[in-house]
Amino acid sequence: RDEDDDDDGDRALAAPLNAPRLLLAPSRAACLEVDEEPPRRRRSDLESRPSLSSRQSSERAPRLVCSHKLFGHRRPITSLAYSATLDLVVSGADDGACCLHSARSGRFVRRLDRCCQAPLDCLELLDASCEFVAHATETRELALLTLNAKRRARIRAGAPDGSGGRYVVVRATRDAAHLVCAALDAPSLDIRTAADLALARTLHLGPRYAAPLALSLAPNDTHLFVATTDGALLVLSDPKSPLHQLDAALNSTVLGSIWETPFA
């Protein structure tokens, strides 16, 4: 629904510059867009008589306006994922439910109950396959669902003794073939096949580096950037990539370490 009011309790989340901004509030999400129109001057502004240069600067400056507030959750929202390709916002709540909205129109698409049995901590949209992955660290659940609410796979990650399987972030490759999962309490990355969520391999960062904190994939999937809790930034590259020789030249720079092992 279109609304012009804003809420002081909303907290901004990062988004691409050419995409709608997302706001996360206790039980709703909101989209922000850049308004190129100059702000209206009030009577007090005219009375203060600012200089000509300051008036021109303020009139040209774009501002963020709330274009939509997205409703559908009954519990606090705990995670968000956005896809510019699909024009979708997926929001997850602490009751395990997900809601899908169109980001640009604000249209409610559908609600999916009980994606996991615990609060959803990670969401990732797979553009190529029109699916999304939901993860709950409390129960170590990983669920793969289609945008039409069909469950493709659901597993309990980690070892049978309860160790591992808790992820701080999940990222998908561009072709939606693999998932890179950063372990919450261990210096390792789990590489899983997206089709069935099966574990393909584990990359151990320790003992030299600490547990991963954030992940980012290059657009062509040849580079994986990993930030760790001890302040390191690792650049993992595939030796088969034509850019591998360029990466080798960066090994001694502030960008971090180059791993000569494929991550998928």
Coordinates of C-alpha atoms in Angstrom, one line a residue, residues 3 57 64 67 76-77 85 102 106 113 119 129 159-161 172 250 259:
E3 CA 1.8 5.7 2.2
S57 CA 22.0 22.9 -3.8
L64 CA 14.4 9.2 -0.2
S67 CA 6.8 4.4 -1.7
P76 CA 8.7 -9.5 13.9
I77 CA 10.7 -9.7 10.7
T85 CA 15.9 -9.4 -11.6
S102 CA 6.7 -6.9 -5.6
G106 CA 4.2 -3.1 -3.4
D113 CA 3.8 -20.5 6.6
P119 CA 13.0 -17.9 13.4
S129 CA 15.7 -21.1 -10.8
A159 CA 26.6 -33.5 12.1
P160 CA 24.3 -35.9 13.9
D161 CA 25.8 -34.9 17.2
A172 CA 24.0 -18.5 -4.1
L250 CA 47.3 -8.9 -5.6
W259 CA 43.3 -19.0 -2.3

